[in-house]
Each structure stands twice: as structure tokens, then as C-alpha cells.
Short mmCIF file of C-alpha atoms and ligand atoms in Angstrom, two decimals:
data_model
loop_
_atom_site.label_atom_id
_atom_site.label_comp_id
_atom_site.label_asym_id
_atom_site.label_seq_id
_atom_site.Cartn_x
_atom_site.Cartn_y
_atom_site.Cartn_z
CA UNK A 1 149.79 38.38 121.77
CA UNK A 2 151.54 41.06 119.49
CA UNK A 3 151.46 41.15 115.95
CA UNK A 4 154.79 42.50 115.67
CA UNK A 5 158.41 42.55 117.37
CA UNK A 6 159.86 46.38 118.53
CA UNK A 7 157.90 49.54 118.65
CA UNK A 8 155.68 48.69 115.45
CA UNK A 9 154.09 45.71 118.46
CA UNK A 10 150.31 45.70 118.30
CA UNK A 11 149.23 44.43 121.70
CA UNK A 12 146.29 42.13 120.15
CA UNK A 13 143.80 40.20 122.17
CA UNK A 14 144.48 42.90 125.37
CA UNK A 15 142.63 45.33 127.10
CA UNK A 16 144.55 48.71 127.23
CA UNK A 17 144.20 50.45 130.37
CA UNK A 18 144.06 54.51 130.26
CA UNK A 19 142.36 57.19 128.78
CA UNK A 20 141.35 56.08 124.97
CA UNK A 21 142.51 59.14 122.96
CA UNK A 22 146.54 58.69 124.56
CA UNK A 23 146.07 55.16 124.15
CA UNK A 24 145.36 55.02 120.70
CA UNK A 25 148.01 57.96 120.06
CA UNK A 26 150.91 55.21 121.42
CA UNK A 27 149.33 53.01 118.88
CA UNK A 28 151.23 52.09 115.45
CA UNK A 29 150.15 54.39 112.65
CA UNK A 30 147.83 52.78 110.17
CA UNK A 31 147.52 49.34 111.86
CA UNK A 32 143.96 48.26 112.78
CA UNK A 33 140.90 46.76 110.03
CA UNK A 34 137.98 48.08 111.93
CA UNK A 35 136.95 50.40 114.92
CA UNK A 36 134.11 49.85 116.75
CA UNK A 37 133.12 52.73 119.46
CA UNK A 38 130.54 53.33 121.62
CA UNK A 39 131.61 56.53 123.05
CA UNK A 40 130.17 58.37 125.97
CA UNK A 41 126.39 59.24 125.43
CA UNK A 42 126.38 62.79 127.12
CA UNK A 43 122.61 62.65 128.22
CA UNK A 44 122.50 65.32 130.72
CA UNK A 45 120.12 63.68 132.60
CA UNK A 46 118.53 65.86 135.31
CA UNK A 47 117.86 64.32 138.90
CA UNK A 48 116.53 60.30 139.03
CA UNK A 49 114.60 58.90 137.17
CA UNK A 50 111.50 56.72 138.55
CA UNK A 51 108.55 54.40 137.36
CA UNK A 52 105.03 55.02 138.45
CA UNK A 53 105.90 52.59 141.10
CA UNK A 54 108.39 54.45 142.72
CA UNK A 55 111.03 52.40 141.92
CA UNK A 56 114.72 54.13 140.85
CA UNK A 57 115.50 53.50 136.78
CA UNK A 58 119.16 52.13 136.46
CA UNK A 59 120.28 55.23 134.26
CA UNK A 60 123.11 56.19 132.62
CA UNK A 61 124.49 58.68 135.29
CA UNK A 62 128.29 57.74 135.67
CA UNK A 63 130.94 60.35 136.01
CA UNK A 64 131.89 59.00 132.54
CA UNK A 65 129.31 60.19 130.58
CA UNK A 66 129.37 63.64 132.57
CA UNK A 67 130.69 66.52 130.05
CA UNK A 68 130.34 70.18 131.48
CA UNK A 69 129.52 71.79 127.78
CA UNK A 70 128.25 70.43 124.59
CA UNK A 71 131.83 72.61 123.23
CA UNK A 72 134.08 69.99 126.19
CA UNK A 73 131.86 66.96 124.71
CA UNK A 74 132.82 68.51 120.61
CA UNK A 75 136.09 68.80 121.96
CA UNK A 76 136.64 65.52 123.41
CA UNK A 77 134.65 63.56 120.20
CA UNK A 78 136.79 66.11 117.61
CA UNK A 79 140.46 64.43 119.90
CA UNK A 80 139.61 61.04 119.96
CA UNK A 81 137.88 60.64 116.46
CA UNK A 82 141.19 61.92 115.43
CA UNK A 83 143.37 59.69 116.87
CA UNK A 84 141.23 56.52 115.69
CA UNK A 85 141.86 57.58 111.95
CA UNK A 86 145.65 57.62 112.81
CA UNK A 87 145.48 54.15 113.44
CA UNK A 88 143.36 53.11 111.11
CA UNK A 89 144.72 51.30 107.72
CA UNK A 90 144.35 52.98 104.59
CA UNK A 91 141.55 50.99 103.57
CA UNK A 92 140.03 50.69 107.46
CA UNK A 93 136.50 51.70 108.74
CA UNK A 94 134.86 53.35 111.83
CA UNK A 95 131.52 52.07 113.16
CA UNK A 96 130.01 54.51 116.16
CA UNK A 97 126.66 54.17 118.12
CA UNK A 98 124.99 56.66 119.82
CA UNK A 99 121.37 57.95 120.53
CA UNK A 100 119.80 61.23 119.69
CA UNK A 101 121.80 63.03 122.55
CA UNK A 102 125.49 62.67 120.45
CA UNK A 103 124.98 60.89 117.17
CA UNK A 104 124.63 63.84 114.86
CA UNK A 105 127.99 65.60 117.04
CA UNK A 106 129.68 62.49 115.95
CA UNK A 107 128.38 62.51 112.41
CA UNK A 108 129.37 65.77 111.50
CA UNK A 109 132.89 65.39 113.24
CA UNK A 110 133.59 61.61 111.26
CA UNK A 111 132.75 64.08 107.93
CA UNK A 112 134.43 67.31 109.18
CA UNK A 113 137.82 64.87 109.68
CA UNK A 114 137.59 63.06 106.24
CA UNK A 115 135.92 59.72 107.66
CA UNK A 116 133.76 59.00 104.55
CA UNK A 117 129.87 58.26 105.57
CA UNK A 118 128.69 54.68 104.04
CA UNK A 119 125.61 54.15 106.14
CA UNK A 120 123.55 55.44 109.21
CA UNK A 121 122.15 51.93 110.27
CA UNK A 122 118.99 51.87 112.95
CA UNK A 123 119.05 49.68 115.70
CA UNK A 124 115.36 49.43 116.29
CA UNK A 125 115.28 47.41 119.78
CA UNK A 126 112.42 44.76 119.96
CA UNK A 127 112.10 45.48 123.63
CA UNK A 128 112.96 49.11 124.69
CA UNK A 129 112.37 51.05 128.06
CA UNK A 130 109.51 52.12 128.25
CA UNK A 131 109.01 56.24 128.42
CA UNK A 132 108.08 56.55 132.38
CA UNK A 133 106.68 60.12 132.51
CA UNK A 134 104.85 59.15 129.35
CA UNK A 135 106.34 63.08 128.06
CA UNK A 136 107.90 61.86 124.82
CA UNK A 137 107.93 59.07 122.41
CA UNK A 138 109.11 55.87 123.72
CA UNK A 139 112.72 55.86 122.46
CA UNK A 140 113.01 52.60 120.94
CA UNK A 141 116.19 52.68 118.69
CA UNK A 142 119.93 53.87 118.22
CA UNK A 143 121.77 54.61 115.68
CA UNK A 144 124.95 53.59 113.91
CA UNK A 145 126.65 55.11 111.41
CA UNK A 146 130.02 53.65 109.28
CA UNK A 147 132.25 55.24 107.23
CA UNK A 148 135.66 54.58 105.57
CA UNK A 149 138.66 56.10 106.33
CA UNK A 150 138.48 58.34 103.41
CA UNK A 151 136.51 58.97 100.56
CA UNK A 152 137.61 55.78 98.22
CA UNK A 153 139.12 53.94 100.35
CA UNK A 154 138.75 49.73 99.48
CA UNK A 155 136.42 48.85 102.94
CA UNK A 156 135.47 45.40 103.80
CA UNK A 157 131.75 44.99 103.01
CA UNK A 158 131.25 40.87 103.07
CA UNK A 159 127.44 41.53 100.91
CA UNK A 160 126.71 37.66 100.53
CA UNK A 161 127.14 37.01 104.14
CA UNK A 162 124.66 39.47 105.19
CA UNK A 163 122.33 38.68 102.82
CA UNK A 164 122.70 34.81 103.88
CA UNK A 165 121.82 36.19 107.04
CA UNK A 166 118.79 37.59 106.44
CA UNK A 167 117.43 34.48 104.64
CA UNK A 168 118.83 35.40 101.12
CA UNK A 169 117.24 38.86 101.10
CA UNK A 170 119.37 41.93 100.89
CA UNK A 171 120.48 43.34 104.39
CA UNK A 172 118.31 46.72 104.95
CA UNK A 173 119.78 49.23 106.92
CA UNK A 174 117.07 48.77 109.78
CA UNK A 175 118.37 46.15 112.08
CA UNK A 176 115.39 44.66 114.93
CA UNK A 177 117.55 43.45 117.42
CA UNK A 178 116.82 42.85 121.38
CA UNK A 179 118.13 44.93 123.84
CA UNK A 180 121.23 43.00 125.74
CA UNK A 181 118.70 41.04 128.88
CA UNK A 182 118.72 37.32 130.82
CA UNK A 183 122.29 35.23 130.72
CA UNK A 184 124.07 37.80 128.64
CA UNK A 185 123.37 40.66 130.71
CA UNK A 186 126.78 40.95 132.94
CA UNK A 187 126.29 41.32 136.76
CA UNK A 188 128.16 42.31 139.88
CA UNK A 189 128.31 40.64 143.61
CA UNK A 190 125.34 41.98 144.12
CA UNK A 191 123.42 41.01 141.33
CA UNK A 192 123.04 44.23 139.73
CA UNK A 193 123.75 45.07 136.04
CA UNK A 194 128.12 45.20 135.68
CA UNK A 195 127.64 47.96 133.41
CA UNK A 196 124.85 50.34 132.52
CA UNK A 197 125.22 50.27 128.77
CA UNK A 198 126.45 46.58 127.64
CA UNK A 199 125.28 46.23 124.14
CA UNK A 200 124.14 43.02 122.61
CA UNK A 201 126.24 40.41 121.43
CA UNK A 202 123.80 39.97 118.20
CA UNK A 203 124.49 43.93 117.01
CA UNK A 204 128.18 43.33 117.58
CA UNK A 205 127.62 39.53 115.71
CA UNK A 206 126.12 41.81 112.69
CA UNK A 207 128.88 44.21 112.18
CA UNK A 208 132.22 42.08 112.64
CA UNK A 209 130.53 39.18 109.74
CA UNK A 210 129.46 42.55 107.35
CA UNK A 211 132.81 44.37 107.30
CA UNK A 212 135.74 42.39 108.90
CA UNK A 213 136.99 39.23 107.88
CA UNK A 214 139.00 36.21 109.73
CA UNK A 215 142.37 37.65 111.13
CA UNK A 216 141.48 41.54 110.89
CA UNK A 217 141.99 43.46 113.87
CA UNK A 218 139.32 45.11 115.62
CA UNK A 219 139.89 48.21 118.09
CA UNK A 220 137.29 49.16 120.36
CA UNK A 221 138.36 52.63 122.38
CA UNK A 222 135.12 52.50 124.56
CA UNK A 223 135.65 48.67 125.44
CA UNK A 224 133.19 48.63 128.55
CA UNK A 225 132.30 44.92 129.45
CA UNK A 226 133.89 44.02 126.47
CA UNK A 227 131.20 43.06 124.08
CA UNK A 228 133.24 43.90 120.96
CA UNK A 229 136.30 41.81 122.03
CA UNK A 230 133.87 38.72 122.83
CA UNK A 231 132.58 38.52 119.80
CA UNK A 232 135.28 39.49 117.93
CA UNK A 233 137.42 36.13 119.50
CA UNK A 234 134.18 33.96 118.77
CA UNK A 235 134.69 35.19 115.12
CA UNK A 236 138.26 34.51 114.93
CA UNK A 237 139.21 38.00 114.92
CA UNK A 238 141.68 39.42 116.56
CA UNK A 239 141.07 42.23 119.51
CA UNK A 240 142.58 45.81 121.08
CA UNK A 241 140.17 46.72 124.02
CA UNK A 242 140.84 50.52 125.47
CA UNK A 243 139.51 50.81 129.04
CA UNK A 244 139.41 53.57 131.57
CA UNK A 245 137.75 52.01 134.61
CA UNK A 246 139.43 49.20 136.33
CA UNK A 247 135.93 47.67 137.55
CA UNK A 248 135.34 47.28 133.94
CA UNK A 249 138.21 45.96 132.71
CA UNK A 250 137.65 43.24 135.10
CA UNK A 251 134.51 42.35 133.93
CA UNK A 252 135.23 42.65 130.43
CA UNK A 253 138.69 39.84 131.39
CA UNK A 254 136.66 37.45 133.08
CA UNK A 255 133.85 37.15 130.06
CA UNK A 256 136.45 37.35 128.00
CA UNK A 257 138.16 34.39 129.43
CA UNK A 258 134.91 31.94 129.02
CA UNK A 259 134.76 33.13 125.53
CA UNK A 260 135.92 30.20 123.01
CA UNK A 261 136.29 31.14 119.53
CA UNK A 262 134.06 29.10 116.61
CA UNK A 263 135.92 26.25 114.74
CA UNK A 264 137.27 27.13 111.27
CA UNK A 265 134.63 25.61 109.06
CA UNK A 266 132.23 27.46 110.86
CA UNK A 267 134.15 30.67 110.17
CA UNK A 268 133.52 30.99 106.64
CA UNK A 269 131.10 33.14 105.39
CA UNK A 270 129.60 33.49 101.82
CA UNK A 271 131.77 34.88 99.41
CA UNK A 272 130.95 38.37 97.20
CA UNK A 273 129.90 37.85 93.85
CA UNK A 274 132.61 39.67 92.45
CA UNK A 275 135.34 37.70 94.31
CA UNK A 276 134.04 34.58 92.42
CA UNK A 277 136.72 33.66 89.66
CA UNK A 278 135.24 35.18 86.03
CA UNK A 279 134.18 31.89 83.87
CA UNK A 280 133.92 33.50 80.16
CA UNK A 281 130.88 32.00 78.56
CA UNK A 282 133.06 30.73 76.12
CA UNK A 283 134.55 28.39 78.52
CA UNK A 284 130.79 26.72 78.29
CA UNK A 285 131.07 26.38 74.90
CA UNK A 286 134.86 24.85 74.15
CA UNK A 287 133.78 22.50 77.09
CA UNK A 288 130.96 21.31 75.43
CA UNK A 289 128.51 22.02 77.89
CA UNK A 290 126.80 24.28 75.15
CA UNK A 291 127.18 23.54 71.71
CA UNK A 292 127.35 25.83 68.91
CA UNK A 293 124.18 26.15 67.13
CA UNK A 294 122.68 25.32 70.08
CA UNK A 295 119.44 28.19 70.76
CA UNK A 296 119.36 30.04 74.13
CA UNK A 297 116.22 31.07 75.53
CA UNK A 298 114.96 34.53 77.53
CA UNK A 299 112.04 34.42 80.02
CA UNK A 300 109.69 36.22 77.57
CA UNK A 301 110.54 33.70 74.58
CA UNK A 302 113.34 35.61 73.17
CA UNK A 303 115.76 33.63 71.33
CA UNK A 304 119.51 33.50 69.97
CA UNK A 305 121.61 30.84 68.56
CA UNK A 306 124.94 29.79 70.40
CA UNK A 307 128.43 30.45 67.94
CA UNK A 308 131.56 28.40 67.89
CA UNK A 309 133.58 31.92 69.04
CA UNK A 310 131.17 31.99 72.80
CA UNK A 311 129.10 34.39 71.45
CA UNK A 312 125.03 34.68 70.43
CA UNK A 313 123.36 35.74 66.72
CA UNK A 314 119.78 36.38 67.58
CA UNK A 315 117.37 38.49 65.38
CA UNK A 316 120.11 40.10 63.09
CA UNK A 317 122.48 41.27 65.79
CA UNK A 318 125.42 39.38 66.94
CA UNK A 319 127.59 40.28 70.36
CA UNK A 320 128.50 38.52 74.06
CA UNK A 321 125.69 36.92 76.13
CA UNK A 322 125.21 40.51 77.69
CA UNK A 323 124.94 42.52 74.52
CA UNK A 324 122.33 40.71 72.43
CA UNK A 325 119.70 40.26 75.51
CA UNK A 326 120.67 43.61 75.87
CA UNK A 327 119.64 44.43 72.29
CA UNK A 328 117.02 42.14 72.25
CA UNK A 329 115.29 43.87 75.60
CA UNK A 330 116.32 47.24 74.41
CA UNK A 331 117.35 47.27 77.99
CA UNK A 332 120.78 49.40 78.44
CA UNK A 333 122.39 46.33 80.27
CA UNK A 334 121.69 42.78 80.99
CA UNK A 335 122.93 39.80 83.20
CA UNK A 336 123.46 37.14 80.00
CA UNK A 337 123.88 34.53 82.63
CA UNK A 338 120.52 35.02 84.63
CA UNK A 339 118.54 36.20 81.07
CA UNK A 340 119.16 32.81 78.88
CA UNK A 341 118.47 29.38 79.71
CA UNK A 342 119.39 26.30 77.88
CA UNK A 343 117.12 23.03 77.31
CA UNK A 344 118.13 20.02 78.63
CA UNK A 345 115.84 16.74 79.74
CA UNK A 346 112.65 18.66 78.63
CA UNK A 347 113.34 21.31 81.57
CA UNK A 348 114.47 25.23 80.58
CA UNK A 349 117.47 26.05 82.96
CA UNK A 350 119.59 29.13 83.43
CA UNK A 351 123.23 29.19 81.65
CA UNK A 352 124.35 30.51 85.12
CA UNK A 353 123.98 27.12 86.20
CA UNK A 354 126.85 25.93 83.93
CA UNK A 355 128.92 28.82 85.49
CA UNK A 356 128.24 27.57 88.86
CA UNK A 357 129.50 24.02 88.15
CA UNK A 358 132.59 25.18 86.64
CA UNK A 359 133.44 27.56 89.70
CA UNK A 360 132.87 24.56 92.05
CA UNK A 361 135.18 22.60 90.02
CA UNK A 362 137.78 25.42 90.78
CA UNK A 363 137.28 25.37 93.90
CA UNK A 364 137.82 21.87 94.48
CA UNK A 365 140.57 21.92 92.25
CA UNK A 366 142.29 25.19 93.25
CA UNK A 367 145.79 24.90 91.14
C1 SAM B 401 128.90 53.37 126.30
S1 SAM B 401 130.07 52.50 127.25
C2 SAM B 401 130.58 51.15 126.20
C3 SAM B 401 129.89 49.84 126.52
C4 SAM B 401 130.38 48.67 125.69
N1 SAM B 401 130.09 48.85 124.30
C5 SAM B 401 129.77 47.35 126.18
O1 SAM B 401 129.11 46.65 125.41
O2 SAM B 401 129.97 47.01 127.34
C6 SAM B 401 131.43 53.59 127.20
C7 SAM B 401 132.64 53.11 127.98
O3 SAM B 401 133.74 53.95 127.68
C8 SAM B 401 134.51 54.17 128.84
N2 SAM B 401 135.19 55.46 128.63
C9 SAM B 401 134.65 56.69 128.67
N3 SAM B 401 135.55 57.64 128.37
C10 SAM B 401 136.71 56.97 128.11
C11 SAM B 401 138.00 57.38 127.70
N4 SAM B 401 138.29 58.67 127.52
N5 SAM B 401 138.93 56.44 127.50
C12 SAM B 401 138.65 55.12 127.69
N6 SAM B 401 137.45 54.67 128.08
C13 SAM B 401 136.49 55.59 128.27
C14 SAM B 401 133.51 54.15 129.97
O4 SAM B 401 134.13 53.79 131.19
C15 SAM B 401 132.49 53.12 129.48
O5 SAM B 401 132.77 51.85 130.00
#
């Protein structure tokens, strides 16, 4: 599918063959939501790696993560880091994962090119490789790090969902997540791992609900087995894979091919507070679900009376819901709608309660 007709066409929902960084320079300008890259590690490993029993560890050791000189793997990061903020839109964003061996090399490049640094996320993995020669720590995470485009720029951050998530408590930026194992874990003819590095469909899961929404379009230059596109078509979002192995590209089409995306219902994610539609408290009151004279309560048995014009007189000082608990805490600010609570049936209950009602009346009646 292409999102547009001519040269402006955004192959969506493909897998680009080639070499990323002349990939995305044939790319519209300023066209794609979200990258998500998991570029070459660079580990340098030295000789094989085995367990005490002898056996061979399945390392990272393809010609792809080979770089002769930390200055070709700067080089490389500093070329194609470049020509993902080409592509990106104005108010776009750039998540990249590495491990110890390149992450900081690709933070200071994102800031030395303008990206703007919003997080560093840890991946802490519930069940990591062990450390065989039993010489360092056991390296049990990897990191992410997103940024905006720029410095200002209006990203996607979808705050309610996450928190929803995580059981209604604010996402942290230290995410305990499995290692990709079992059914999900891609193999070949012979039954060995399709790819040394597939990443988890749960971390992938994570970032497309926090900062893209339904319809966005999601490049990923490093596509692999295509864990980014999977989920992404699950989520209703829309794809660009860039791939520079063949064997992988295959693997990545056939998943990608048993992938069915989620049904629109279950699409939806919790809305930000601030997208809500504003409900002045005065609304409350010309309604009638407050009446003037009526007194407001605070947790700590503060009190002010309710006036005809929406706003509170309590203890000589008059002002908006906000300003006299304000005053009344001597507090520099104050949520009005979590702070008083009205009386009704014998129980005490928040005024944001009444806001609530009204919003779902706007949403069922959206004109
Ligand atoms: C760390 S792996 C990504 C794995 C992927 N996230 C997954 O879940 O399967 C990096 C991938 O980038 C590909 N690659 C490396 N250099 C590339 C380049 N210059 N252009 C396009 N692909 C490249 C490699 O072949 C490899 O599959």
C-alpha cells in the first residue's frame, strides 16, 4: 500500500530491501510518526564463546555487526541517524536500543544532530544470559533512549494508556520484560534461532501504545525478523521495514503474513487528561448539579460556599475552585476538582465526579 500517488508515494506495510541509510534517503522528506531502530550492536566479540559444558553460545557474530573502527561504527551511526531525521515529521520521534557496547555512541550522536533526548528507558530482562566465564556482572538489561525530532517539537506521548497499563500507576522508566523465548522465538529449517537478536514482541507492544497512535506510520531501518512491523499491524499502525539481508526479509514476510491486526474497539487506548474537553465548574452550577449556597468540602475540613457566578467564598476570600483551596491550603496551586467534595445521600464525594458525568455525556452526544 502507498500513502500517496507520484514521487511523494510512501511504500507502507513493505519491507524495503537495501542498505538502510540510501533507503531512507529515497524516502519523502518529513513523512513518518515514529522510528524505531535497533541498529548494529558492534560488540567486538573475540573468538567463541562457550558454557562450562562445552557447548558453543549462539552470539552475535554476523558480518553485520562487524565494524573495523569505533571512528567506521561513529561514522556509519552519524549517516544513518541523519537520514532518519530527514524523514521524520516535524513533530516525529526516534526510539534506539542498544547495550553498553553502542548506546552512549548513539546518544551523543541523536544530541550532536538536534534529536532532543526525552528518556533513556531500561529494559531490565527477567531472564538474561547468564555471564559464562563468571568475569563480569551478568548483563541483564538494555537500554533505550527516545527523543523528538527537535527540541519542542509536539511528540506523541499517550500518558493514560501507559499508566492503564501498569495497573493505574504511573509508567517508570524501568521496564521488566522477558527476553524474546518459546513460540515467539523465530526459527529456521533446522530449528535454530532465524535471527540472533529478535526482540520481544512485549518491548515493541510498550513503545507503539506510549507514543504512536492508530494510523501513524512507523519506520524501522534495522527491520530484522520484523518485530516492529508485527506489532505495529496488530496495533493498527501502519509499517516501512528497511532490510539488508534477504534471509531476513523472508522471515520477517512470512510472520508478517500470519500477523492479523486487533479489531477497532480493541484499538483504543485511554485518552490524556488534557485531551478531555474543559467542563468550567460553572457548567455544574447553571446545571444544577451544585447549587449556589451550596458548601464544598476539603479533605482536612476546609470549607467554602458555592456562588451563583461558579465560583467559591470561603473564609473571607473569594476566587475559582482552584484559587480559594489554593488560599485556603496556602498551597501555590491546587486541583479544585480533586480538593472539594460535595454531600449528597449522607456520603462526601469529589466535584470531579460531576465533571466526569458531564464529559461522558459529550461523548455520547458528540455534536
Ligand atoms: C539488531 S538487528 C534487528 C533485529 C530486529 N529488531 C528484530 O526484532 O528482529 C539489526 C538488523 O539490521 C540489519 N542491518 C544492519 N546494517 C544494515 C543496514 N546498513 N541497512 C539495513 N539493514 C541493516 C541486520 O541485517 C540485522 O537484521
Amino acid at each position: 500500500m502507498t500513502k500517496a500517488k507520484g514521487a511523494n508515494a510512501l511504500p507502507l506495510n513493505t519491507i524495503l530491501p537495501g542498505d538502510c541509510i540510501e533507503v531512507m534517503n529515497g524516502l519523502p522528506e518529513a513523512s513518518v510518526d515514529l522510528i524505531f531502530a535497533d541498529p548494529p550492536y558492534n560488540l567486538q566479540l573475540k573468538g567463541e564463546l562457550h558454557r562450562p559444558d562445552n557447548s558453543k553460545v549462539d552470539a552475535v557474530d554476523d558480518d553485520w555487526d562487524q565494524f573495523d573502527t569505533f571512528a567506521a561504527y561513529d561514522r556509519f551511526t552519524r549517516d544513518w541517524l541523519k537520514a532518519a531525521r530527514r524523514v521524520l515529521k516535524p513533530n516525529g520521534a526516534i526510539w534506539v536500543i542498544g547495550s553498553y557496547h553502542n548506546i552512549f555512541r548513539l546518544g551523543a550522536e541523536l544530541q550532536n544532530q538536534g534529536y532532543w533526548l526525552l528518556n533513556d528507558v531500561v529494559w531490565r530482562k527477567s531472564n538474561p544470559m547468564p555471564n559464562f566465564r563468571g568475569k563480569r556482572l551478568t548483563n541483564a538489561h538494555e537500554t533505550l533512549i527516545w527523543a523528538s525530532r527537535s527540541e519542542g517539537a509536539k511528540y506523541t506521548f499517550n500518558y493514560e494508556a501507559l499508566k492503564s497499563l501498569n495497573e493505574g500507576v504511573q509508567m517508570r522508566s524501568d521496564w521488566v520484560l522477558p527476553i524474546c523465548t518459546g513460540h515467539e522465538r523465530l526459527k529456521d529449517e533446522n530449528g535454530d534461532k532465524a535471527h540472533p537478536t529478535q526482540k520481544p514482541e512485549s518491548l515493541l507492544h510498550r513503545v507503539l501504545v506510549a507514543t504512536t497512535n492508530p494510523g501513524d506510520v512507523v519506520l524501522d531501518p534495522f527491520f530484522g525478523t520484523g518485530t516492529t512491523g508485527a506489532v505495529a499491524k496488530m496495533l493498527g499502525r501502519d509499517f516501512i521495514g528497511i532490510e539488508r539481508e534477504e534471509s531476513y526479509r523472508k522471515v520477517a514476510e512470512k510472520r508478517l503474513s500470519r500477523v492479523r491486526k486487533y479489531d477497532r474497539d480493541a484499538l483504543m487506548v485511554s485518552a490524556s487528561k488534557r485531551a478531555e474537553p474543559r467542563v468550567p465548574f460553572g457548567q455544574l452550577v447553571e446545571r444544577g448539579m451544585l447549587r449556589p449556597g451550596e458548601v464544598l468540602v476539603s479533605p482536612r475540613g476546609k470549607t467554602a460556599k458555592v456562588r451563583a457566578d461558579g465560583t467559591l467564598v470561603g473564609d473571607a476570600m473569594t476566587g475559582s475552585i482552584h484559587q480559594v483551596g489554593a488560599a485556603l491550603e496556602g498551597a501555590p496551586s491546587c486541583n479544585g476538582w480533586t480538593y472539594w467534595h460535595f454531600k449528597r445521600d449522607g456520603k462526601t464525594v469529589p466535584i470531579d465526579l460531576l465533571r466526569q458525568q458531564v464529559r461522558a455525556e459529550m461523548a455520547e452526544r458528540p455534536n
